[in-house]
Amino acid sequence: MKRVIISLLMLSAAFHLSAFPENNEARTSMREMITAPTSDVLEARNEMIEQLTDGSVVSYQIKIQNNSFYQLFINESGGRYPLYSQGSYIIKRNLEDGKFVQIKIFLKRHKECYVRLYPLDERAMMEVVLYGKTIYKGINLPFSFSDVLVEPFSEIIDASSGIVNWDLLLPENNGYVYYDKTELSEAIRAGLPLITDVDDGALDFDGSWVFIEDLSIQKPENHGFNCSGFVKWVGDGLYWAETGEYMSVSDLKSKHTDMRGHRWSERHEDDRDPYFGLDWTRNIAVSITNAGRNTTGGYKSADVRNLPWATYIEDIGFSIEDLKLIMYYLAVSEPEYIYFASVNESWGTEPVLQQHIHTAVLIPLINNQGQFEDLIFERNFESDAESLAERYPDAHVHLTRVRVDGGFRLPELNSGPALGPGSYFRR
């Protein structure tokens, strides 16, 4: 039985990798033109090439830019031919001497997700760029560069499979594993128009609208959340599914000065509260996780720490520049989790401290069309990794994880802890 299961898994992996759109038939039919003298290539016309193997149509185009010229083999996507469509090839040559510079092959419908092949002597070398960051480089392929001009991309996958994690780069389209996260994101999205932005605002365990700092009651005619209160609202929906209760603001405010910070920050715990967002998101994640597992995990037990291609700094997290790549990796490797983020940066004067200044909910997933979505919810609006990084340049983001597979029940936004219209409960 074990051998059968392993064989089925291998066949499944081979099948989803083979689904990558190939255009090697089109490239092979244009091999003479690809390698032709510069003058002949520049006189050629753009054309549409139908591939007999699968009936797909590839757009062949010639472009000149700066000191280079390009031959493009663009795959169709949704009735169009976007430059960054999956599997498209861009072959770059030097305009002056006609020498090949590189081949760029797009892995996803994103301009910063691609394989780059380049010649080294007679061999082909490879590097992989994912959301703008080079994650593999210096891979020596067992092909000449002239061969990879026309080889199927599947040959490159096979030749590099011992080094490159292709299951991560080209994951199987299993949208059903993200069902819970998709339902949660839709429920959050439905609630956003109902949320009023109120500084220091949150819902307490009994459904009362309070101010986080002193637990005083908000005005009935103007109650709402700040970013911390919003994260608690989402966390409460998951906590209720495990306990039938909502979390206490007082408990979530608990500081852990013995487990984070330093002597400079300790002096400013009262007037600056530099680690509030970190304590808040850790406390929420650990509370939910402990309730679900009936355990007593520690203060840092829900942290996201060990990731490839991103460096974790204690109590600070990861560079926000890497957030999109991080969210993609987490979407594929941890499909059942969402994340609470605490954004922090150098802030203030006398002294300048690393201050946790903003919190958000991250829901990375692969949708039913096989496309990656980096959903971020903040206060009363939806954004993404690029938007967050633009608003907080040079910042870091600390992440805690919470499993989403037991249902949720978001607190009612109008009164007490009743079932919201966009929520569901499933154990």
Coordinates of C-alpha atoms in Angstrom, one line a residue, residues 22-25 148-157:
E22 CA 5.2 24.9 -23.2
N23 CA 6.0 26.8 -26.4
N24 CA 9.0 24.7 -27.5
E25 CA 7.2 23.7 -30.7
V148 CA 18.0 25.5 -24.2
L149 CA 16.9 27.9 -26.9
V150 CA 14.5 25.2 -28.2
E151 CA 14.3 22.5 -25.5
P152 CA 11.0 22.0 -23.6
F153 CA 11.0 23.7 -20.3
S154 CA 10.2 20.4 -18.7
E155 CA 13.7 19.2 -19.6
I156 CA 15.1 22.1 -17.5
I157 CA 12.8 21.2 -14.6

